[in-house]
PDB file of C-alpha atoms in Angstrom:
ATOM      1  CA  MET A   1      -5.562  -5.004  86.686  1.00  0.00           C
ATOM      2  CA  VAL A   2      -2.413  -6.873  85.620  1.00  0.00           C
ATOM      3  CA  GLU A   3      -3.649 -10.085  87.241  1.00  0.00           C
ATOM      4  CA  ASN A   4      -6.380 -10.283  84.578  1.00  0.00           C
ATOM      5  CA  VAL A   5      -3.937 -10.800  81.718  1.00  0.00           C
ATOM      6  CA  THR A   6      -5.018 -13.576  79.363  1.00  0.00           C
ATOM      7  CA  VAL A   7      -2.176 -15.988  78.715  1.00  0.00           C
ATOM      8  CA  GLY A   8      -3.201 -16.809  75.152  1.00  0.00           C
ATOM      9  CA  TRP A   9      -1.372 -19.357  73.006  1.00  0.00           C
ATOM     10  CA  GLN A  10       1.131 -21.516  74.893  1.00  0.00           C
ATOM     11  CA  VAL A  11       4.612 -22.059  73.457  1.00  0.00           C
ATOM     12  CA  GLY A  12       5.426 -25.682  72.682  1.00  0.00           C
ATOM     13  CA  ALA A  13       8.714 -27.485  72.307  1.00  0.00           C
ATOM     14  CA  ASP A  14       8.748 -27.485  68.475  1.00  0.00           C
ATOM     15  CA  VAL A  15       8.076 -23.829  67.718  1.00  0.00           C
ATOM     16  CA  THR A  16      10.137 -21.761  65.334  1.00  0.00           C
ATOM     17  CA  ASP A  17      11.896 -18.449  65.925  1.00  0.00           C
ATOM     18  CA  TRP A  18       9.151 -16.339  64.382  1.00  0.00           C
ATOM     19  CA  GLN A  19       6.532 -17.974  66.651  1.00  0.00           C
ATOM     20  CA  LEU A  20       8.595 -17.182  69.735  1.00  0.00           C
ATOM     21  CA  THR A  21       8.960 -13.568  68.632  1.00  0.00           C
ATOM     22  CA  VAL A  22       5.267 -13.113  67.893  1.00  0.00           C
ATOM     23  CA  GLU A  23       4.214 -14.846  71.129  1.00  0.00           C
ATOM     24  CA  SER A  24       6.572 -12.706  73.206  1.00  0.00           C
ATOM     25  CA  ARG A  25       5.310  -9.469  71.696  1.00  0.00           C
ATOM     26  CA  ALA A  26       1.681 -10.592  72.065  1.00  0.00           C
ATOM     27  CA  ARG A  27       2.264 -11.179  75.783  1.00  0.00           C
ATOM     28  CA  ARG A  28       3.668  -7.686  76.122  1.00  0.00           C
ATOM     29  CA  VAL A  29       0.630  -6.199  74.411  1.00  0.00           C
ATOM     30  CA  ARG A  30      -1.676  -8.164  76.709  1.00  0.00           C
ATOM     31  CA  ALA A  31       0.196  -6.942  79.766  1.00  0.00           C
ATOM     32  CA  ASP A  32       0.040  -3.335  78.558  1.00  0.00           C
ATOM     33  CA  LEU A  33      -3.683  -3.634  77.793  1.00  0.00           C
ATOM     34  CA  ALA A  34      -4.339  -5.009  81.266  1.00  0.00           C
ATOM     35  CA  ALA A  35      -2.443  -2.100  82.806  1.00  0.00           C
ATOM     36  CA  LEU A  36      -4.560   0.507  81.013  1.00  0.00           C
ATOM     37  CA  PRO A  37      -6.922   2.400  83.318  1.00  0.00           C
ATOM     38  CA  PRO A  38     -10.620   1.806  82.561  1.00  0.00           C
ATOM     39  CA  ALA A  39     -11.956   4.631  80.423  1.00  0.00           C
ATOM     40  CA  PRO A  40     -14.885   4.733  77.976  1.00  0.00           C
ATOM     41  CA  ALA A  41     -12.740   6.600  75.437  1.00  0.00           C
ATOM     42  CA  THR A  42     -10.255   3.733  75.190  1.00  0.00           C
ATOM     43  CA  GLU A  43     -12.659   0.804  75.416  1.00  0.00           C
ATOM     44  CA  VAL A  44     -13.177   0.500  71.661  1.00  0.00           C
ATOM     45  CA  ALA A  45      -9.428   0.358  70.973  1.00  0.00           C
ATOM     46  CA  ARG A  46      -8.920  -2.121  73.821  1.00  0.00           C
ATOM     47  CA  LYS A  47     -11.572  -4.508  72.462  1.00  0.00           C
ATOM     48  CA  ALA A  48     -10.158  -4.207  68.937  1.00  0.00           C
ATOM     49  CA  ALA A  49      -6.693  -5.069  70.273  1.00  0.00           C
ATOM     50  CA  GLU A  50      -8.064  -8.105  72.108  1.00  0.00           C
ATOM     51  CA  VAL A  51      -9.764  -9.333  68.927  1.00  0.00           C
ATOM     52  CA  SER A  52      -6.470  -8.971  67.035  1.00  0.00           C
ATOM     53  CA  LEU A  53      -4.654 -10.937  69.748  1.00  0.00           C
ATOM     54  CA  GLU A  54      -7.197 -13.743  69.419  1.00  0.00           C
ATOM     55  CA  ILE A  55      -6.370 -13.861  65.702  1.00  0.00           C
ATOM     56  CA  VAL A  56      -2.672 -14.081  66.618  1.00  0.00           C
ATOM     57  CA  ASP A  57      -3.377 -17.048  68.901  1.00  0.00           C
ATOM     58  CA  ALA A  58      -5.399 -18.800  66.195  1.00  0.00           C
ATOM     59  CA  ALA A  59      -2.613 -18.328  63.646  1.00  0.00           C
ATOM     60  CA  LEU A  60       0.004 -19.661  66.070  1.00  0.00           C
ATOM     61  CA  ARG A  61      -2.139 -22.753  66.696  1.00  0.00           C
ATOM     62  CA  SER A  62      -2.652 -23.343  62.991  1.00  0.00           C
ATOM     63  CA  ALA A  63      -0.112 -26.182  62.700  1.00  0.00           C
ATOM     64  CA  ASP A  64      -1.989 -29.276  61.549  1.00  0.00           C
ATOM     65  CA  ASN A  65      -1.004 -32.940  61.756  1.00  0.00           C
ATOM     66  CA  LYS A  66      -2.158 -33.512  58.187  1.00  0.00           C
ATOM     67  CA  TRP A  67       0.929 -32.979  56.082  1.00  0.00           C
ATOM     68  CA  TRP A  68      -0.900 -31.709  52.992  1.00  0.00           C
ATOM     69  CA  ARG A  69      -2.554 -28.917  54.972  1.00  0.00           C
ATOM     70  CA  SER A  70       0.644 -27.916  56.723  1.00  0.00           C
ATOM     71  CA  GLY A  71       2.440 -28.018  53.359  1.00  0.00           C
ATOM     72  CA  ALA A  72      -0.136 -25.718  51.774  1.00  0.00           C
ATOM     73  CA  SER A  73       0.126 -23.384  54.766  1.00  0.00           C
ATOM     74  CA  TRP A  74       3.920 -23.370  54.502  1.00  0.00           C
ATOM     75  CA  TRP A  75       3.746 -22.542  50.780  1.00  0.00           C
ATOM     76  CA  SER A  76       1.196 -19.739  51.131  1.00  0.00           C
ATOM     77  CA  GLY A  77       2.601 -18.458  54.434  1.00  0.00           C
ATOM     78  CA  TRP A  78      -0.859 -17.363  55.506  1.00  0.00           C
ATOM     79  CA  HIS A  79      -0.381 -18.312  59.165  1.00  0.00           C
ATOM     80  CA  ILE A  80       2.877 -16.347  59.427  1.00  0.00           C
ATOM     81  CA  GLU A  81       1.590 -13.246  57.710  1.00  0.00           C
ATOM     82  CA  ARG A  82      -1.775 -13.373  59.455  1.00  0.00           C
ATOM     83  CA  ALA A  83      -0.065 -13.590  62.847  1.00  0.00           C
ATOM     84  CA  TRP A  84       2.234 -10.663  62.102  1.00  0.00           C
ATOM     85  CA  ARG A  85      -0.513  -8.466  60.654  1.00  0.00           C
ATOM     86  CA  ALA A  86      -2.837  -9.158  63.579  1.00  0.00           C
ATOM     87  CA  LEU A  87      -0.034  -8.486  66.067  1.00  0.00           C
ATOM     88  CA  HIS A  88       0.738  -5.197  64.364  1.00  0.00           C
ATOM     89  CA  GLU A  89      -2.925  -4.210  64.510  1.00  0.00           C
ATOM     90  CA  ALA A  90      -2.998  -5.020  68.235  1.00  0.00           C
ATOM     91  CA  GLU A  91       0.067  -2.838  68.807  1.00  0.00           C
ATOM     92  CA  ILE A  92      -1.531   0.007  66.862  1.00  0.00           C
ATOM     93  CA  TYR A  93      -4.756  -0.209  68.885  1.00  0.00           C
ATOM     94  CA  LEU A  94      -2.685  -0.265  72.073  1.00  0.00           C
ATOM     95  CA  ALA A  95      -0.978   2.972  71.026  1.00  0.00           C
ATOM     96  CA  ALA A  96      -4.374   4.486  70.244  1.00  0.00           C
ATOM     97  CA  ALA A  97      -5.649   3.623  73.733  1.00  0.00           C
ATOM     98  CA  ASP A  98      -2.513   4.261  75.797  1.00  0.00           C
ATOM     99  CA  PRO A  99      -2.789   7.457  77.897  1.00  0.00           C
ATOM    100  CA  ASP A 100       0.980   7.329  78.432  1.00  0.00           C
ATOM    101  CA  LEU A 101       1.737   7.523  74.722  1.00  0.00           C
ATOM    102  CA  PRO A 102       4.250  10.437  74.930  1.00  0.00           C
ATOM    103  CA  SER A 103       6.630   8.345  77.030  1.00  0.00           C
ATOM    104  CA  ARG A 104       6.588   5.598  74.358  1.00  0.00           C
ATOM    105  CA  LEU A 105       7.331   7.941  71.467  1.00  0.00           C
ATOM    106  CA  PRO A 106      11.127   7.295  71.314  1.00  0.00           C
ATOM    107  CA  GLY A 107      10.582   3.576  70.754  1.00  0.00           C
ATOM    108  CA  LEU A 108       7.737   4.136  68.288  1.00  0.00           C
ATOM    109  CA  ARG A 109       9.830   6.618  66.329  1.00  0.00           C
ATOM    110  CA  ALA A 110      12.678   4.101  66.118  1.00  0.00           C
ATOM    111  CA  ARG A 111      10.340   1.464  64.684  1.00  0.00           C
ATOM    112  CA  VAL A 112       8.862   3.903  62.177  1.00  0.00           C
ATOM    113  CA  ARG A 113      12.384   4.847  61.021  1.00  0.00           C
ATOM    114  CA  MET A 114      13.035   1.203  60.195  1.00  0.00           C
ATOM    115  CA  TYR A 115      10.415   1.048  57.456  1.00  0.00           C
ATOM    116  CA  LEU A 116       9.561   4.563  56.256  1.00  0.00           C
ATOM    117  CA  GLU A 117      11.868   6.645  54.094  1.00  0.00           C
ATOM    118  CA  GLU A 118      13.300   9.832  55.516  1.00  0.00           C
ATOM    119  CA  GLY A 119      11.216  11.975  53.187  1.00  0.00           C
ATOM    120  CA  ASP A 120       7.913  10.264  54.034  1.00  0.00           C
ATOM    121  CA  PRO A 121       5.489  12.892  55.408  1.00  0.00           C
ATOM    122  CA  ARG A 122       4.158  10.472  58.038  1.00  0.00           C
ATOM    123  CA  ARG A 123       7.644   9.909  59.355  1.00  0.00           C
ATOM    124  CA  ARG A 124       8.345  13.639  59.408  1.00  0.00           C
ATOM    125  CA  ALA A 125       5.072  14.209  61.285  1.00  0.00           C
ATOM    126  CA  ILE A 126       5.878  11.712  64.041  1.00  0.00           C
ATOM    127  CA  GLU A 127       9.335  13.274  64.432  1.00  0.00           C
ATOM    128  CA  GLN A 128       7.742  16.524  65.558  1.00  0.00           C
ATOM    129  CA  ALA A 129       8.121  17.524  69.204  1.00  0.00           C
ATOM    130  CA  ASP A 130       4.553  16.704  70.251  1.00  0.00           C
ATOM    131  CA  PRO A 131       2.685  14.719  67.588  1.00  0.00           C
ATOM    132  CA  ASP A 132      -0.982  14.020  68.162  1.00  0.00           C
ATOM    133  CA  ARG A 133      -2.271  10.490  68.664  1.00  0.00           C
ATOM    134  CA  ALA A 134      -3.777  10.197  65.183  1.00  0.00           C
ATOM    135  CA  THR A 135      -0.433  11.111  63.614  1.00  0.00           C
ATOM    136  CA  VAL A 136       1.374   8.448  65.639  1.00  0.00           C
ATOM    137  CA  VAL A 137      -1.195   5.793  64.757  1.00  0.00           C
ATOM    138  CA  ASP A 138      -1.049   6.685  61.055  1.00  0.00           C
ATOM    139  CA  ALA A 139       2.758   6.485  61.000  1.00  0.00           C
ATOM    140  CA  MET A 140       2.739   3.157  62.844  1.00  0.00           C
ATOM    141  CA  ARG A 141       0.194   1.709  60.445  1.00  0.00           C
ATOM    142  CA  ALA A 142       2.234   2.800  57.415  1.00  0.00           C
ATOM    143  CA  ALA A 143       5.430   1.330  58.883  1.00  0.00           C
ATOM    144  CA  PHE A 144       3.787  -1.975  59.776  1.00  0.00           C
ATOM    145  CA  ASP A 145       2.130  -2.205  56.344  1.00  0.00           C
ATOM    146  CA  ALA A 146       5.562  -1.813  54.748  1.00  0.00           C
ATOM    147  CA  SER A 147       6.928  -4.587  56.970  1.00  0.00           C
ATOM    148  CA  ASP A 148       4.012  -6.916  56.192  1.00  0.00           C
ATOM    149  CA  ASP A 149       4.293  -6.284  52.460  1.00  0.00           C
ATOM    150  CA  ALA A 150       7.996  -7.120  52.655  1.00  0.00           C
ATOM    151  CA  HIS A 151       7.107 -10.422  54.352  1.00  0.00           C
ATOM    152  CA  ALA A 152       4.811 -11.273  51.441  1.00  0.00           C
ATOM    153  CA  ALA A 153       7.515 -10.316  48.923  1.00  0.00           C
ATOM    154  CA  ALA A 154      10.066 -12.533  50.712  1.00  0.00           C
ATOM    155  CA  ARG A 155       7.654 -15.472  50.631  1.00  0.00           C
ATOM    156  CA  ALA A 156       6.990 -14.909  46.921  1.00  0.00           C
ATOM    157  CA  LEU A 157      10.734 -14.863  46.197  1.00  0.00           C
ATOM    158  CA  ARG A 158      11.247 -18.021  48.262  1.00  0.00           C
ATOM    159  CA  ASN A 159       8.559 -19.833  46.271  1.00  0.00           C
ATOM    160  CA  LYS A 160      10.081 -18.690  42.979  1.00  0.00           C
ATOM    161  CA  LEU A 161      13.482 -19.990  44.072  1.00  0.00           C
ATOM    162  CA  ILE A 162      11.916 -23.350  44.922  1.00  0.00           C
ATOM    163  CA  VAL A 163      10.279 -23.591  41.475  1.00  0.00           C
ATOM    164  CA  ILE A 164      13.543 -22.626  39.756  1.00  0.00           C
ATOM    165  CA  SER A 165      15.436 -25.211  41.817  1.00  0.00           C
ATOM    166  CA  LEU A 166      12.974 -27.946  40.872  1.00  0.00           C
ATOM    167  CA  ALA A 167      13.229 -27.025  37.186  1.00  0.00           C
ATOM    168  CA  LEU A 168      17.041 -27.064  37.298  1.00  0.00           C
ATOM    169  CA  PHE A 169      17.028 -30.372  39.173  1.00  0.00           C
ATOM    170  CA  VAL A 170      14.805 -31.952  36.500  1.00  0.00           C
ATOM    171  CA  LEU A 171      16.997 -30.518  33.735  1.00  0.00           C
ATOM    172  CA  ASN A 172      20.245 -31.769  35.282  1.00  0.00           C
ATOM    173  CA  THR A 173      18.750 -35.188  35.976  1.00  0.00           C
ATOM    174  CA  ALA A 174      17.471 -35.452  32.400  1.00  0.00           C
ATOM    175  CA  LEU A 175      20.891 -34.505  30.989  1.00  0.00           C
ATOM    176  CA  GLY A 176      22.591 -37.045  33.230  1.00  0.00           C
ATOM    177  CA  LEU A 177      20.168 -39.828  32.267  1.00  0.00           C
ATOM    178  CA  VAL A 178      20.525 -39.060  28.551  1.00  0.00           C
ATOM    179  CA  GLY A 179      24.298 -39.198  28.899  1.00  0.00           C
ATOM    180  CA  LEU A 180      24.048 -42.446  30.864  1.00  0.00           C
ATOM    181  CA  LEU A 181      21.667 -44.203  28.471  1.00  0.00           C
ATOM    182  CA  LYS A 182      23.215 -42.909  25.243  1.00  0.00           C
ATOM    183  CA  PRO A 183      26.891 -42.027  25.824  1.00  0.00           C
ATOM    184  CA  GLY A 184      28.093 -39.317  23.482  1.00  0.00           C
ATOM    185  CA  LEU A 185      24.631 -37.933  22.719  1.00  0.00           C
ATOM    186  CA  VAL A 186      25.545 -34.982  24.957  1.00  0.00           C
ATOM    187  CA  PRO A 187      29.120 -34.451  23.658  1.00  0.00           C
ATOM    188  CA  THR A 188      31.229 -33.387  26.605  1.00  0.00           C
ATOM    189  CA  CYS A 189      34.424 -34.931  25.206  1.00  0.00           C
ATOM    190  CA  MET A 190      36.922 -32.724  23.385  1.00  0.00           C
ATOM    191  CA  PRO A 191      37.585 -33.775  19.769  1.00  0.00           C
ATOM    192  CA  PRO A 192      41.128 -34.689  18.708  1.00  0.00           C
ATOM    193  CA  ASN A 193      43.433 -31.842  17.702  1.00  0.00           C
ATOM    194  CA  PRO A 194      47.103 -31.572  16.699  1.00  0.00           C
ATOM    195  CA  ALA A 195      48.177 -31.169  20.329  1.00  0.00           C
ATOM    196  CA  VAL A 196      45.955 -34.007  21.651  1.00  0.00           C
ATOM    197  CA  PRO A 197      45.480 -36.603  18.909  1.00  0.00           C
ATOM    198  CA  GLN A 198      42.910 -38.677  20.812  1.00  0.00           C
ATOM    199  CA  LEU A 199      39.446 -37.999  22.193  1.00  0.00           C
ATOM    200  CA  LEU A 200      39.595 -36.293  25.614  1.00  0.00           C
ATOM    201  CA  CYS A 201      36.698 -37.106  27.948  1.00  0.00           C
ATOM    202  CA  PRO A 202      35.850 -35.947  31.477  1.00  0.00           C
ATOM    203  CA  THR A 203      36.212 -39.453  32.913  1.00  0.00           C
ATOM    204  CA  GLY A 204      39.644 -39.898  31.309  1.00  0.00           C
ATOM    205  CA  ALA A 205      38.456 -42.629  28.946  1.00  0.00           C
ATOM    206  CA  ARG A 206      39.401 -42.703  25.270  1.00  0.00           C
ATOM    207  CA  ALA A 207      35.710 -42.842  24.286  1.00  0.00           C
ATOM    208  CA  ALA A 208      32.504 -41.326  25.571  1.00  0.00           C
ATOM    209  CA  THR A 209      31.041 -43.087  28.601  1.00  0.00           C
ATOM    210  CA  GLY A 210      27.732 -42.867  30.448  1.00  0.00           C
ATOM    211  CA  TRP A 211      29.358 -41.026  33.349  1.00  0.00           C
ATOM    212  CA  ASP A 212      30.835 -38.098  31.417  1.00  0.00           C
ATOM    213  CA  VAL A 213      27.847 -35.797  31.896  1.00  0.00           C
ATOM    214  CA  TRP A 214      27.566 -36.690  35.587  1.00  0.00           C
ATOM    215  CA  MET A 215      31.268 -35.969  36.065  1.00  0.00           C
ATOM    216  CA  VAL A 216      30.954 -32.570  34.405  1.00  0.00           C
ATOM    217  CA  GLN A 217      27.904 -31.703  36.510  1.00  0.00           C
ATOM    218  CA  LEU A 218      29.686 -32.780  39.681  1.00  0.00           C
ATOM    219  CA  PHE A 219      32.629 -30.476  39.032  1.00  0.00           C
ATOM    220  CA  GLY A 220      30.316 -27.674  37.926  1.00  0.00           C
ATOM    221  CA  ALA A 221      28.463 -28.013  41.225  1.00  0.00           C
ATOM    222  CA  LEU A 222      31.851 -27.849  42.965  1.00  0.00           C
ATOM    223  CA  GLY A 223      32.590 -24.506  41.308  1.00  0.00           C
ATOM    224  CA  ALA A 224      29.149 -23.194  42.286  1.00  0.00           C
ATOM    225  CA  THR A 225      29.697 -24.337  45.872  1.00  0.00           C
ATOM    226  CA  ILE A 226      32.687 -22.006  46.098  1.00  0.00           C
ATOM    227  CA  SER A 227      30.393 -19.069  45.332  1.00  0.00           C
ATOM    228  CA  VAL A 228      27.945 -20.365  47.969  1.00  0.00           C
ATOM    229  CA  VAL A 229      30.703 -20.205  50.580  1.00  0.00           C
ATOM    230  CA  LEU A 230      31.342 -16.585  49.650  1.00  0.00           C
ATOM    231  CA  LEU A 231      27.614 -15.883  49.942  1.00  0.00           C
ATOM    232  CA  LEU A 232      27.524 -17.363  53.440  1.00  0.00           C
ATOM    233  CA  ILE A 233      30.553 -15.324  54.517  1.00  0.00           C
ATOM    234  CA  ARG A 234      29.150 -11.964  53.451  1.00  0.00           C
ATOM    235  CA  ARG A 235      25.513 -12.563  54.437  1.00  0.00           C
ATOM    236  CA  ARG A 236      24.386 -10.919  57.658  1.00  0.00           C
ATOM    237  CA  PRO A 237      22.106 -12.838  60.019  1.00  0.00           C
ATOM    238  CA  ASP A 238      18.411 -11.964  59.786  1.00  0.00           C
ATOM    239  CA  LEU A 239      15.314 -12.600  61.862  1.00  0.00           C
ATOM    240  CA  SER A 240      12.826 -13.116  59.078  1.00  0.00           C
ATOM    241  CA  PRO A 241      10.430 -16.087  59.169  1.00  0.00           C
ATOM    242  CA  TYR A 242      11.410 -16.643  55.527  1.00  0.00           C
ATOM    243  CA  VAL A 243      15.053 -17.706  55.200  1.00  0.00           C
ATOM    244  CA  LEU A 244      16.175 -17.413  51.573  1.00  0.00           C
ATOM    245  CA  ILE A 245      19.870 -18.209  51.721  1.00  0.00           C
ATOM    246  CA  GLY A 246      19.399 -21.991  51.528  1.00  0.00           C
ATOM    247  CA  TYR A 247      17.273 -21.702  48.391  1.00  0.00           C
ATOM    248  CA  GLN A 248      19.733 -19.232  46.857  1.00  0.00           C
ATOM    249  CA  ALA A 249      22.532 -21.726  47.468  1.00  0.00           C
ATOM    250  CA  LEU A 250      20.512 -24.542  45.893  1.00  0.00           C
ATOM    251  CA  VAL A 251      19.831 -22.475  42.762  1.00  0.00           C
ATOM    252  CA  LYS A 252      23.534 -21.618  42.470  1.00  0.00           C
ATOM    253  CA  ILE A 253      24.669 -25.245  42.745  1.00  0.00           C
ATOM    254  CA  LEU A 254      22.103 -26.609  40.295  1.00  0.00           C
ATOM    255  CA  LEU A 255      22.663 -23.772  37.835  1.00  0.00           C
ATOM    256  CA  GLY A 256      26.427 -24.292  38.075  1.00  0.00           C
ATOM    257  CA  ALA A 257      25.980 -27.972  37.196  1.00  0.00           C
ATOM    258  CA  ALA A 258      23.916 -27.067  34.127  1.00  0.00           C
ATOM    259  CA  LEU A 259      26.263 -24.304  32.962  1.00  0.00           C
ATOM    260  CA  SER A 260      29.269 -26.604  33.197  1.00  0.00           C
ATOM    261  CA  VAL A 261      27.665 -28.886  30.594  1.00  0.00           C
ATOM    262  CA  VAL A 262      26.833 -25.904  28.368  1.00  0.00           C
ATOM    263  CA  GLY A 263      30.391 -24.586  28.727  1.00  0.00           C
ATOM    264  CA  LEU A 264      31.991 -27.863  27.696  1.00  0.00           C
ATOM    265  CA  LEU A 265      29.625 -28.050  24.716  1.00  0.00           C
ATOM    266  CA  ALA A 266      30.948 -24.640  23.693  1.00  0.00           C
ATOM    267  CA  LEU A 267      34.542 -25.836  24.093  1.00  0.00           C
ATOM    268  CA  GLY A 268      33.855 -28.965  22.063  1.00  0.00           C
ATOM    269  CA  ALA A 269      32.167 -26.937  19.321  1.00  0.00           C
ATOM    270  CA  GLY A 270      35.308 -24.822  18.957  1.00  0.00           C
ATOM    271  CA  LEU A 271      33.592 -21.547  19.786  1.00  0.00           C
ATOM    272  CA  VAL A 272      36.638 -20.430  21.761  1.00  0.00           C
ATOM    273  CA  SER A 273      39.312 -22.222  19.742  1.00  0.00           C
ATOM    274  CA  GLY A 274      42.583 -20.361  19.777  1.00  0.00           C
ATOM    275  CA  ILE A 275      41.690 -18.742  23.091  1.00  0.00           C
ATOM    276  CA  VAL A 276      41.194 -21.731  25.379  1.00  0.00           C
ATOM    277  CA  TYR A 277      43.523 -24.720  25.346  1.00  0.00           C
ATOM    278  CA  VAL A 278      42.414 -28.023  26.833  1.00  0.00           C
ATOM    279  CA  GLY A 279      45.217 -30.554  26.777  1.00  0.00           C
ATOM    280  CA  SER A 280      44.392 -32.935  29.619  1.00  0.00           C
ATOM    281  CA  GLN A 281      41.567 -34.380  31.678  1.00  0.00           C
ATOM    282  CA  ALA A 282      42.558 -32.130  34.593  1.00  0.00           C
ATOM    283  CA  ALA A 283      42.252 -29.032  32.384  1.00  0.00           C
ATOM    284  CA  LEU A 284      38.866 -30.210  31.131  1.00  0.00           C
ATOM    285  CA  LEU A 285      37.531 -30.699  34.666  1.00  0.00           C
ATOM    286  CA  LEU A 286      39.025 -27.380  35.742  1.00  0.00           C
ATOM    287  CA  TRP A 287      37.032 -25.666  33.019  1.00  0.00           C
ATOM    288  CA  ALA A 288      33.925 -27.431  34.311  1.00  0.00           C
ATOM    289  CA  VAL A 289      34.636 -25.942  37.743  1.00  0.00           C
ATOM    290  CA  LEU A 290      35.126 -22.474  36.237  1.00  0.00           C
ATOM    291  CA  PHE A 291      31.920 -22.696  34.217  1.00  0.00           C
ATOM    292  CA  GLY A 292      30.108 -23.777  37.373  1.00  0.00           C
ATOM    293  CA  TYR A 293      31.442 -20.775  39.262  1.00  0.00           C
ATOM    294  CA  ALA A 294      30.482 -18.508  36.331  1.00  0.00           C
ATOM    295  CA  GLN A 295      26.824 -18.736  37.368  1.00  0.00           C
ATOM    296  CA  GLN A 296      27.807 -16.135  40.005  1.00  0.00           C
ATOM    297  CA  VAL A 297      27.690 -13.479  37.273  1.00  0.00           C
ATOM    298  CA  GLY A 298      23.927 -13.909  36.934  1.00  0.00           C
ATOM    299  CA  THR A 299      22.971 -14.999  40.422  1.00  0.00           C
ATOM    300  CA  ARG A 300      24.818 -12.035  41.982  1.00  0.00           C
ATOM    301  CA  LEU A 301      21.885  -9.890  40.865  1.00  0.00           C
ATOM    302  CA  LEU A 302      19.564 -12.296  42.661  1.00  0.00           C
ATOM    303  CA  ASP A 303      21.753 -12.109  45.775  1.00  0.00           C
ATOM    304  CA  ASN A 304      21.647  -8.307  45.802  1.00  0.00           C
ATOM    305  CA  TYR A 305      17.872  -8.283  45.415  1.00  0.00           C
ATOM    306  CA  ALA A 306      17.453 -10.845  48.189  1.00  0.00           C
ATOM    307  CA  ASP A 307      19.746  -8.791  50.472  1.00  0.00           C
ATOM    308  CA  ARG A 308      17.676  -5.651  49.952  1.00  0.00           C
ATOM    309  CA  LEU A 309      14.442  -7.543  50.464  1.00  0.00           C
ATOM    310  CA  MET A 310      15.570  -9.183  53.701  1.00  0.00           C
ATOM    311  CA  ASP A 311      16.724  -5.814  55.040  1.00  0.00           C
ATOM    312  CA  GLU A 312      13.209  -4.513  54.460  1.00  0.00           C
ATOM    313  CA  VAL A 313      11.558  -7.522  56.095  1.00  0.00           C
ATOM    314  CA  ARG A 314      13.348  -7.319  59.449  1.00  0.00           C
ATOM    315  CA  PRO A 315      15.917  -4.517  59.640  1.00  0.00           C
ATOM    316  CA  LEU A 316      18.799  -5.140  62.000  1.00  0.00           C
ATOM    317  CA  PRO A 317      19.286  -2.747  64.918  1.00  0.00           C
ATOM    318  CA  ASP A 318      22.276  -1.072  63.298  1.00  0.00           C
ATOM    319  CA  ARG A 319      20.009   0.281  60.587  1.00  0.00           C
ATOM    320  CA  VAL A 320      18.067   2.217  63.178  1.00  0.00           C
ATOM    321  CA  THR A 321      21.301   3.581  64.651  1.00  0.00           C
ATOM    322  CA  VAL A 322      22.561   4.676  61.249  1.00  0.00           C
ATOM    323  CA  VAL A 323      19.289   6.360  60.355  1.00  0.00           C
ATOM    324  CA  ALA A 324      19.087   8.100  63.711  1.00  0.00           C
ATOM    325  CA  SER A 325      22.665   9.360  63.429  1.00  0.00           C
ATOM    326  CA  LYS A 326      21.843  11.114  60.164  1.00  0.00           C
ATOM    327  CA  ARG A 327      19.249  13.297  61.805  1.00  0.00           C
TER     328      ARG A 327
END
């Protein structure tokens, strides 16, 4: 019966990684469905799987030439999550109809271990020597639901990062324009003191200029970029359709630019007088870099949350190995 396999959606030249993964797994499900022997007991599950695969094809074809529709789809992520959920349903129906289910149990157990905690009763049930079909299907559905919910959480976090980035961009631009139009209104110059008897400004001028705020933001972004490099070094590769690291980096850089301005305002106000000494333009810009890097204190919490979330979305193979070795 393998010759009756329906090809389904055809891969194009401009597809993304998640589309290739979903299409490949959908083909496998179609091939396995076609190889099933005809039996009235499995016909309902087979038809349900075929309906789910049609939904997968429709979601993969959902790209539209109209930019506002594709933009709305990208923001909501409905086509990605609909494709994954439908594919998971097809795989569950295949397991329900497969007469050779016992031989597939090692692979199904490995996938369940990815998403269900060790103490979950459904995971413990499927780990038994000879679980029944209903137990396997229930464990698969719970594991896939956890994966799909993690996809939705990753998309929600991505959208929040985009909104935060836009807000920080507007704030930094507004500060820069205010400093450009009314030099000195945002006081980033250090007032005279006994050690430095003249005004000390970021641009090196003896008076406030329109480029002081921009200079401070530039060096603050430089300090934040250093923390971005560290983020890239320690981040493991992931296979999620939602890639967060670029948006995390953007938030860090924009927040570093804003914090550098706030930090120099604190220096100019004398809040740390007697502790911090600024005696030259180089020292002033160095403090801007340090204040920009200081955003890492807050955004490290965001990085840790994003790491945990991405591990839940698409666990790497070594997670399965580690979990299995504990048993």
